[in-house]
mmCIF file of N, CA and C and ligand atoms in Angstrom:
data_model
loop_
_atom_site.group_PDB
_atom_site.id
_atom_site.type_symbol
_atom_site.label_atom_id
_atom_site.label_comp_id
_atom_site.label_asym_id
_atom_site.label_seq_id
_atom_site.Cartn_x
_atom_site.Cartn_y
_atom_site.Cartn_z
ATOM 1 N N UNK A 107 20.466 2.051 5.261
ATOM 2 C CA UNK A 107 19.868 1.368 6.352
ATOM 3 C C UNK A 107 19.622 -0.067 6.011
ATOM 4 N N UNK A 108 19.927 -0.968 6.866
ATOM 5 C CA UNK A 108 19.697 -2.412 6.590
ATOM 6 C C UNK A 108 18.333 -2.816 7.024
ATOM 7 N N UNK A 109 17.600 -3.476 6.197
ATOM 8 C CA UNK A 109 16.248 -3.921 6.531
ATOM 9 C C UNK A 109 16.171 -5.412 6.487
ATOM 10 N N UNK A 110 15.229 -5.946 7.218
ATOM 11 C CA UNK A 110 14.982 -7.398 7.153
ATOM 12 C C UNK A 110 14.548 -7.868 5.785
ATOM 13 N N UNK A 111 15.223 -8.839 5.226
ATOM 14 C CA UNK A 111 14.910 -9.258 3.829
ATOM 15 C C UNK A 111 14.230 -10.582 3.818
ATOM 16 N N UNK A 112 13.717 -10.993 4.990
ATOM 17 C CA UNK A 112 12.981 -12.312 5.072
ATOM 18 C C UNK A 112 11.722 -12.298 4.206
ATOM 19 N N UNK A 113 11.620 -13.167 3.241
ATOM 20 C CA UNK A 113 10.460 -13.185 2.414
ATOM 21 C C UNK A 113 9.271 -13.742 3.286
ATOM 22 N N UNK A 114 8.060 -13.239 2.933
ATOM 23 C CA UNK A 114 6.834 -13.661 3.584
ATOM 24 C C UNK A 114 6.583 -15.127 3.344
ATOM 25 N N UNK A 115 6.241 -15.922 4.293
ATOM 26 C CA UNK A 115 5.852 -17.299 4.086
ATOM 27 C C UNK A 115 4.483 -17.235 3.404
ATOM 28 N N UNK A 116 4.200 -18.238 2.465
ATOM 29 C CA UNK A 116 2.921 -18.246 1.723
ATOM 30 C C UNK A 116 1.738 -18.117 2.658
ATOM 31 N N UNK A 117 1.742 -18.773 3.858
ATOM 32 C CA UNK A 117 0.626 -18.662 4.752
ATOM 33 C C UNK A 117 0.416 -17.241 5.292
ATOM 34 N N UNK A 118 1.518 -16.578 5.513
ATOM 35 C CA UNK A 118 1.414 -15.221 5.981
ATOM 36 C C UNK A 118 0.820 -14.239 4.951
ATOM 37 N N UNK A 119 1.257 -14.493 3.733
ATOM 38 C CA UNK A 119 0.690 -13.718 2.602
ATOM 39 C C UNK A 119 -0.822 -14.003 2.453
ATOM 40 N N UNK A 120 -1.133 -15.315 2.510
ATOM 41 C CA UNK A 120 -2.562 -15.696 2.411
ATOM 42 C C UNK A 120 -3.376 -15.037 3.478
ATOM 43 N N UNK A 121 -2.816 -15.030 4.724
ATOM 44 C CA UNK A 121 -3.584 -14.466 5.862
ATOM 45 C C UNK A 121 -3.743 -12.944 5.676
ATOM 46 N N UNK A 122 -2.778 -12.260 5.145
ATOM 47 C CA UNK A 122 -2.922 -10.842 4.872
ATOM 48 C C UNK A 122 -4.062 -10.648 3.821
ATOM 49 N N UNK A 123 -4.019 -11.427 2.788
ATOM 50 C CA UNK A 123 -4.988 -11.271 1.698
ATOM 51 C C UNK A 123 -6.410 -11.558 2.167
ATOM 52 N N UNK A 124 -6.529 -12.513 3.072
ATOM 53 C CA UNK A 124 -7.890 -12.872 3.590
ATOM 54 C C UNK A 124 -8.355 -11.672 4.481
ATOM 55 N N UNK A 125 -7.416 -11.091 5.224
ATOM 56 C CA UNK A 125 -7.847 -9.958 6.111
ATOM 57 C C UNK A 125 -8.007 -8.647 5.362
ATOM 58 N N UNK A 126 -7.388 -8.541 4.178
ATOM 59 C CA UNK A 126 -7.474 -7.331 3.359
ATOM 60 C C UNK A 126 -7.877 -7.719 1.927
ATOM 61 N N UNK A 127 -9.156 -8.091 1.778
ATOM 62 C CA UNK A 127 -9.596 -8.715 0.549
ATOM 63 C C UNK A 127 -9.473 -7.774 -0.689
ATOM 64 N N UNK A 128 -9.314 -6.475 -0.512
ATOM 65 C CA UNK A 128 -9.214 -5.582 -1.647
ATOM 66 C C UNK A 128 -7.779 -5.549 -2.209
ATOM 67 N N UNK A 129 -6.830 -6.168 -1.487
ATOM 68 C CA UNK A 129 -5.458 -6.294 -1.961
ATOM 69 C C UNK A 129 -5.377 -7.576 -2.776
ATOM 70 N N UNK A 130 -4.721 -7.562 -3.922
ATOM 71 C CA UNK A 130 -4.558 -8.742 -4.819
ATOM 72 C C UNK A 130 -3.022 -8.974 -4.953
ATOM 73 N N UNK A 131 -2.723 -10.269 -5.024
ATOM 74 C CA UNK A 131 -1.327 -10.639 -5.340
ATOM 75 C C UNK A 131 -1.221 -10.872 -6.823
ATOM 76 N N UNK A 132 -0.502 -9.955 -7.474
ATOM 77 C CA UNK A 132 -0.403 -9.966 -8.973
ATOM 78 C C UNK A 132 0.997 -9.596 -9.367
ATOM 79 N N UNK A 133 1.548 -10.392 -10.304
ATOM 80 C CA UNK A 133 2.832 -10.122 -10.874
ATOM 81 C C UNK A 133 3.967 -9.968 -9.808
ATOM 82 N N UNK A 134 3.819 -10.675 -8.733
ATOM 83 C CA UNK A 134 4.863 -10.665 -7.708
ATOM 84 C C UNK A 134 4.726 -9.502 -6.726
ATOM 85 N N UNK A 135 3.687 -8.735 -6.908
ATOM 86 C CA UNK A 135 3.497 -7.527 -6.027
ATOM 87 C C UNK A 135 2.090 -7.707 -5.327
ATOM 88 N N UNK A 136 1.880 -6.945 -4.311
ATOM 89 C CA UNK A 136 0.499 -6.777 -3.834
ATOM 90 C C UNK A 136 0.042 -5.398 -4.279
ATOM 91 N N UNK A 137 -1.288 -5.400 -4.709
ATOM 92 C CA UNK A 137 -1.812 -4.207 -5.378
ATOM 93 C C UNK A 137 -3.252 -3.947 -4.897
ATOM 94 N N UNK A 138 -3.570 -2.728 -4.701
ATOM 95 C CA UNK A 138 -4.938 -2.277 -4.399
ATOM 96 C C UNK A 138 -5.250 -0.991 -5.093
ATOM 97 N N UNK A 139 -6.450 -0.890 -5.687
ATOM 98 C CA UNK A 139 -6.930 0.336 -6.188
ATOM 99 C C UNK A 139 -7.983 0.919 -5.252
ATOM 100 N N UNK A 140 -7.759 2.142 -4.817
ATOM 101 C CA UNK A 140 -8.744 2.856 -3.931
ATOM 102 C C UNK A 140 -9.466 3.860 -4.726
ATOM 103 N N UNK A 141 -10.787 3.984 -4.469
ATOM 104 C CA UNK A 141 -11.555 5.015 -5.197
ATOM 105 C C UNK A 141 -11.920 6.067 -4.122
ATOM 106 N N UNK A 142 -11.295 7.248 -4.228
ATOM 107 C CA UNK A 142 -11.515 8.357 -3.293
ATOM 108 C C UNK A 142 -12.792 9.047 -3.685
ATOM 109 N N UNK A 143 -13.369 9.793 -2.714
ATOM 110 C CA UNK A 143 -14.573 10.525 -2.993
ATOM 111 C C UNK A 143 -14.413 11.698 -3.939
ATOM 112 N N UNK A 144 -13.166 12.180 -4.055
ATOM 113 C CA UNK A 144 -12.903 13.280 -5.015
ATOM 114 C C UNK A 144 -11.422 13.165 -5.434
ATOM 115 N N UNK A 145 -11.079 13.915 -6.446
ATOM 116 C CA UNK A 145 -9.641 13.934 -6.870
ATOM 117 C C UNK A 145 -8.753 14.407 -5.732
ATOM 118 N N UNK A 146 -9.144 15.601 -5.085
ATOM 119 C CA UNK A 146 -8.334 16.062 -4.031
ATOM 120 C C UNK A 146 -8.214 15.242 -2.774
ATOM 121 N N UNK A 147 -9.304 14.450 -2.478
ATOM 122 C CA UNK A 147 -9.246 13.471 -1.424
ATOM 123 C C UNK A 147 -8.223 12.374 -1.765
ATOM 124 N N UNK A 148 -8.159 11.970 -3.077
ATOM 125 C CA UNK A 148 -7.180 11.010 -3.509
ATOM 126 C C UNK A 148 -5.821 11.508 -3.341
ATOM 127 N N UNK A 149 -5.565 12.804 -3.690
ATOM 128 C CA UNK A 149 -4.285 13.397 -3.558
ATOM 129 C C UNK A 149 -3.881 13.515 -2.001
ATOM 130 N N UNK A 150 -4.864 13.865 -1.168
ATOM 131 C CA UNK A 150 -4.606 13.909 0.255
ATOM 132 C C UNK A 150 -4.169 12.517 0.780
ATOM 133 N N UNK A 151 -4.845 11.502 0.255
ATOM 134 C CA UNK A 151 -4.517 10.146 0.594
ATOM 135 C C UNK A 151 -3.068 9.794 0.201
ATOM 136 N N UNK A 152 -2.736 10.159 -1.066
ATOM 137 C CA UNK A 152 -1.340 9.953 -1.553
ATOM 138 C C UNK A 152 -0.291 10.655 -0.715
ATOM 139 N N UNK A 153 -0.634 11.836 -0.208
ATOM 140 C CA UNK A 153 0.314 12.603 0.660
ATOM 141 C C UNK A 153 0.511 11.804 1.948
ATOM 142 N N UNK A 154 -0.554 11.301 2.514
ATOM 143 C CA UNK A 154 -0.459 10.544 3.781
ATOM 144 C C UNK A 154 0.406 9.240 3.554
ATOM 145 N N UNK A 155 0.111 8.573 2.430
ATOM 146 C CA UNK A 155 0.821 7.397 2.067
ATOM 147 C C UNK A 155 2.351 7.704 1.900
ATOM 148 N N UNK A 156 2.620 8.816 1.270
ATOM 149 C CA UNK A 156 3.993 9.243 1.001
ATOM 150 C C UNK A 156 4.706 9.450 2.327
ATOM 151 N N UNK A 157 4.055 10.113 3.295
ATOM 152 C CA UNK A 157 4.644 10.360 4.587
ATOM 153 C C UNK A 157 4.953 9.040 5.291
ATOM 154 N N UNK A 158 3.998 8.118 5.261
ATOM 155 C CA UNK A 158 4.204 6.829 5.877
ATOM 156 C C UNK A 158 5.309 5.991 5.215
ATOM 157 N N UNK A 159 5.346 6.135 3.906
ATOM 158 C CA UNK A 159 6.380 5.394 3.110
ATOM 159 C C UNK A 159 7.766 5.948 3.450
ATOM 160 N N UNK A 160 7.876 7.267 3.547
ATOM 161 C CA UNK A 160 9.247 7.875 3.819
ATOM 162 C C UNK A 160 9.695 7.438 5.177
ATOM 163 N N UNK A 161 8.722 7.421 6.200
ATOM 164 C CA UNK A 161 9.029 7.072 7.558
ATOM 165 C C UNK A 161 9.498 5.567 7.616
ATOM 166 N N UNK A 162 8.842 4.725 6.779
ATOM 167 C CA UNK A 162 9.230 3.282 6.785
ATOM 168 C C UNK A 162 10.399 3.006 5.878
ATOM 169 N N UNK A 163 10.801 4.028 5.146
ATOM 170 C CA UNK A 163 11.866 3.850 4.104
ATOM 171 C C UNK A 163 11.422 2.692 3.175
ATOM 172 N N UNK A 164 10.160 2.785 2.761
ATOM 173 C CA UNK A 164 9.602 1.754 1.880
ATOM 174 C C UNK A 164 8.521 2.418 1.030
ATOM 175 N N UNK A 165 8.725 2.371 -0.290
ATOM 176 C CA UNK A 165 7.991 3.237 -1.192
ATOM 177 C C UNK A 165 7.127 2.496 -2.230
ATOM 178 N N UNK A 166 5.887 2.605 -2.144
ATOM 179 C CA UNK A 166 4.978 1.943 -3.140
ATOM 180 C C UNK A 166 5.079 2.586 -4.504
ATOM 181 N N UNK A 167 4.791 1.790 -5.525
ATOM 182 C CA UNK A 167 4.511 2.360 -6.822
ATOM 183 C C UNK A 167 3.067 2.975 -6.673
ATOM 184 N N UNK A 168 2.921 4.208 -7.199
ATOM 185 C CA UNK A 168 1.628 4.915 -7.016
ATOM 186 C C UNK A 168 1.143 5.343 -8.355
ATOM 187 N N UNK A 169 -0.067 5.010 -8.660
ATOM 188 C CA UNK A 169 -0.724 5.398 -9.983
ATOM 189 C C UNK A 169 -1.961 6.148 -9.639
ATOM 190 N N UNK A 170 -2.037 7.438 -10.090
ATOM 191 C CA UNK A 170 -3.183 8.296 -9.815
ATOM 192 C C UNK A 170 -3.984 8.510 -11.129
ATOM 193 N N UNK A 171 -5.237 8.162 -11.111
ATOM 194 C CA UNK A 171 -6.097 8.407 -12.313
ATOM 195 C C UNK A 171 -7.415 8.982 -11.785
ATOM 196 N N UNK A 172 -7.538 10.296 -11.858
ATOM 197 C CA UNK A 172 -8.633 11.056 -11.279
ATOM 198 C C UNK A 172 -8.912 10.562 -9.886
ATOM 199 N N UNK A 173 -9.996 9.897 -9.571
ATOM 200 C CA UNK A 173 -10.277 9.595 -8.150
ATOM 201 C C UNK A 173 -9.715 8.259 -7.756
ATOM 202 N N UNK A 174 -9.081 7.529 -8.764
ATOM 203 C CA UNK A 174 -8.540 6.258 -8.413
ATOM 204 C C UNK A 174 -7.052 6.257 -8.178
ATOM 205 N N UNK A 175 -6.657 5.676 -7.039
ATOM 206 C CA UNK A 175 -5.236 5.619 -6.635
ATOM 207 C C UNK A 175 -4.908 4.135 -6.449
ATOM 208 N N UNK A 176 -3.916 3.688 -7.210
ATOM 209 C CA UNK A 176 -3.436 2.251 -7.113
ATOM 210 C C UNK A 176 -2.057 2.284 -6.442
ATOM 211 N N UNK A 177 -1.937 1.435 -5.457
ATOM 212 C CA UNK A 177 -0.684 1.239 -4.789
ATOM 213 C C UNK A 177 -0.175 -0.210 -5.055
ATOM 214 N N UNK A 178 1.068 -0.330 -5.385
ATOM 215 C CA UNK A 178 1.709 -1.617 -5.618
ATOM 216 C C UNK A 178 2.978 -1.727 -4.862
ATOM 217 N N UNK A 179 3.132 -2.849 -4.180
ATOM 218 C CA UNK A 179 4.250 -2.973 -3.218
ATOM 219 C C UNK A 179 4.970 -4.289 -3.438
ATOM 220 N N UNK A 180 6.328 -4.234 -3.364
ATOM 221 C CA UNK A 180 7.161 -5.393 -3.331
ATOM 222 C C UNK A 180 8.480 -4.869 -2.664
ATOM 223 N N UNK A 181 9.246 -5.774 -2.090
ATOM 224 C CA UNK A 181 10.497 -5.397 -1.529
ATOM 225 C C UNK A 181 11.623 -5.773 -2.492
ATOM 226 N N UNK A 182 12.042 -4.821 -3.265
ATOM 227 C CA UNK A 182 13.065 -5.118 -4.333
ATOM 228 C C UNK A 182 14.318 -5.706 -3.738
ATOM 229 N N UNK A 183 14.746 -5.134 -2.623
ATOM 230 C CA UNK A 183 15.945 -5.577 -1.940
ATOM 231 C C UNK A 183 15.888 -7.089 -1.567
ATOM 232 N N UNK A 184 14.702 -7.601 -1.332
ATOM 233 C CA UNK A 184 14.559 -8.995 -0.920
ATOM 234 C C UNK A 184 14.112 -9.857 -2.130
ATOM 235 N N UNK A 185 13.760 -9.244 -3.246
ATOM 236 C CA UNK A 185 13.354 -10.058 -4.439
ATOM 237 C C UNK A 185 12.026 -10.666 -4.242
ATOM 238 N N UNK A 186 11.191 -9.988 -3.461
ATOM 239 C CA UNK A 186 9.775 -10.594 -3.230
ATOM 240 C C UNK A 186 9.100 -9.834 -2.179
ATOM 241 N N UNK A 187 8.023 -10.453 -1.660
ATOM 242 C CA UNK A 187 7.183 -9.799 -0.670
ATOM 243 C C UNK A 187 7.703 -10.024 0.752
ATOM 244 N N UNK A 188 7.646 -8.983 1.565
ATOM 245 C CA UNK A 188 8.086 -9.124 2.954
ATOM 246 C C UNK A 188 7.026 -8.477 3.840
ATOM 247 N N UNK A 189 7.253 -8.578 5.099
ATOM 248 C CA UNK A 189 6.410 -7.919 6.090
ATOM 249 C C UNK A 189 6.324 -6.428 5.834
ATOM 250 N N UNK A 190 7.360 -5.890 5.311
ATOM 251 C CA UNK A 190 7.335 -4.358 5.067
ATOM 252 C C UNK A 190 6.257 -4.031 4.058
ATOM 253 N N UNK A 191 5.946 -4.915 3.151
ATOM 254 C CA UNK A 191 4.924 -4.608 2.140
ATOM 255 C C UNK A 191 3.496 -4.734 2.747
ATOM 256 N N UNK A 192 3.282 -5.839 3.530
ATOM 257 C CA UNK A 192 1.969 -5.944 4.086
ATOM 258 C C UNK A 192 1.749 -4.918 5.198
ATOM 259 N N UNK A 193 2.801 -4.488 5.914
ATOM 260 C CA UNK A 193 2.664 -3.505 6.993
ATOM 261 C C UNK A 193 2.288 -2.152 6.369
ATOM 262 N N UNK A 194 2.928 -1.770 5.265
ATOM 263 C CA UNK A 194 2.638 -0.486 4.633
ATOM 264 C C UNK A 194 1.202 -0.545 3.992
ATOM 265 N N UNK A 195 0.910 -1.680 3.455
ATOM 266 C CA UNK A 195 -0.459 -1.840 2.877
ATOM 267 C C UNK A 195 -1.520 -1.686 3.933
ATOM 268 N N UNK A 196 -1.331 -2.252 5.130
ATOM 269 C CA UNK A 196 -2.325 -2.142 6.223
ATOM 270 C C UNK A 196 -2.361 -0.678 6.651
ATOM 271 N N UNK A 197 -1.234 0.008 6.715
ATOM 272 C CA UNK A 197 -1.213 1.407 7.075
ATOM 273 C C UNK A 197 -2.010 2.214 6.054
ATOM 274 N N UNK A 198 -1.781 1.850 4.749
ATOM 275 C CA UNK A 198 -2.501 2.634 3.703
ATOM 276 C C UNK A 198 -4.002 2.405 3.861
ATOM 277 N N UNK A 199 -4.475 1.334 4.216
ATOM 278 C CA UNK A 199 -5.864 1.065 4.403
ATOM 279 C C UNK A 199 -6.437 1.951 5.543
ATOM 280 N N UNK A 200 -5.688 2.021 6.618
ATOM 281 C CA UNK A 200 -6.094 2.928 7.745
ATOM 282 C C UNK A 200 -6.085 4.379 7.270
ATOM 283 N N UNK A 201 -5.100 4.776 6.563
ATOM 284 C CA UNK A 201 -5.054 6.239 6.072
ATOM 285 C C UNK A 201 -6.153 6.539 5.179
ATOM 286 N N UNK A 202 -6.561 5.541 4.308
ATOM 287 C CA UNK A 202 -7.641 5.796 3.396
ATOM 288 C C UNK A 202 -8.909 5.943 4.137
ATOM 289 N N UNK A 203 -9.138 5.150 5.133
ATOM 290 C CA UNK A 203 -10.307 5.307 5.997
ATOM 291 C C UNK A 203 -10.373 6.693 6.638
ATOM 292 N N UNK A 204 -9.239 7.189 7.079
ATOM 293 C CA UNK A 204 -9.143 8.540 7.668
ATOM 294 C C UNK A 204 -9.579 9.635 6.661
ATOM 295 N N UNK A 205 -9.040 9.550 5.404
ATOM 296 C CA UNK A 205 -9.360 10.492 4.393
ATOM 297 C C UNK A 205 -10.802 10.475 4.079
ATOM 298 N N UNK A 206 -11.413 9.310 3.985
ATOM 299 C CA UNK A 206 -12.774 9.186 3.603
ATOM 300 C C UNK A 206 -13.634 9.819 4.706
ATOM 301 N N UNK A 207 -13.281 9.476 5.946
ATOM 302 C CA UNK A 207 -14.045 10.030 7.089
ATOM 303 C C UNK A 207 -13.994 11.598 7.117
ATOM 304 N N UNK A 208 -12.869 12.208 6.778
ATOM 305 C CA UNK A 208 -12.615 13.570 6.887
ATOM 306 C C UNK A 208 -13.128 14.362 5.748
ATOM 307 N N UNK A 209 -13.682 13.719 4.736
ATOM 308 C CA UNK A 209 -14.023 14.450 3.464
ATOM 309 C C UNK A 209 -15.045 15.542 3.647
HETATM 310 C C1 H2B B 514 18.128 1.830 0.792
HETATM 311 C C2 H2B B 514 16.603 1.740 0.922
HETATM 312 O O1 H2B B 514 16.257 1.168 2.105
HETATM 313 C C3 H2B B 514 16.052 0.901 -0.160
HETATM 314 O O2 H2B B 514 16.372 1.321 -1.462
HETATM 315 C C4 H2B B 514 14.524 0.849 -0.037
HETATM 316 C C5 H2B B 514 13.789 2.145 -0.371
HETATM 317 N N1 H2B B 514 12.360 1.896 -0.690
HETATM 318 C C6 H2B B 514 11.925 0.730 -1.101
HETATM 319 N N2 H2B B 514 10.692 0.503 -1.446
HETATM 320 C C7 H2B B 514 10.216 -0.635 -1.890
HETATM 321 N N3 H2B B 514 8.887 -0.756 -2.172
HETATM 322 N N4 H2B B 514 11.033 -1.712 -1.968
HETATM 323 C C8 H2B B 514 12.323 -1.627 -1.608
HETATM 324 O O3 H2B B 514 12.996 -2.609 -1.775
HETATM 325 C C9 H2B B 514 12.797 -0.385 -1.161
HETATM 326 N N5 H2B B 514 14.091 -0.297 -0.802
#
């Protein structure tokens, strides 16, 4: 599948980071660590993220350490950050809020 490879303008990235202050721009990726209320809530969150990632054909690096789940995103095909990264990051934030509400 062909995807848009347009890199995010610096202002667009800045605007995302301002609106999502838990996400950091590090090593060419955007990264956030979520702390779930329990290990299984963290796993439920990862499952939701995996479903969203598969649907978007865009897959974050995922690191699970007990209740902490770290997501890191970059568009390898584009060699940098694109709207696909910030869109999935924003989806993940919504999904995390759902998991926390449902605990
Ligand atoms: C063919 C397919 O669209 C690509 O390999 C996708 C799959 N998932 C991906 N995920 C991420 N994070 N970056 C990519 O560039 C990427 N590319």
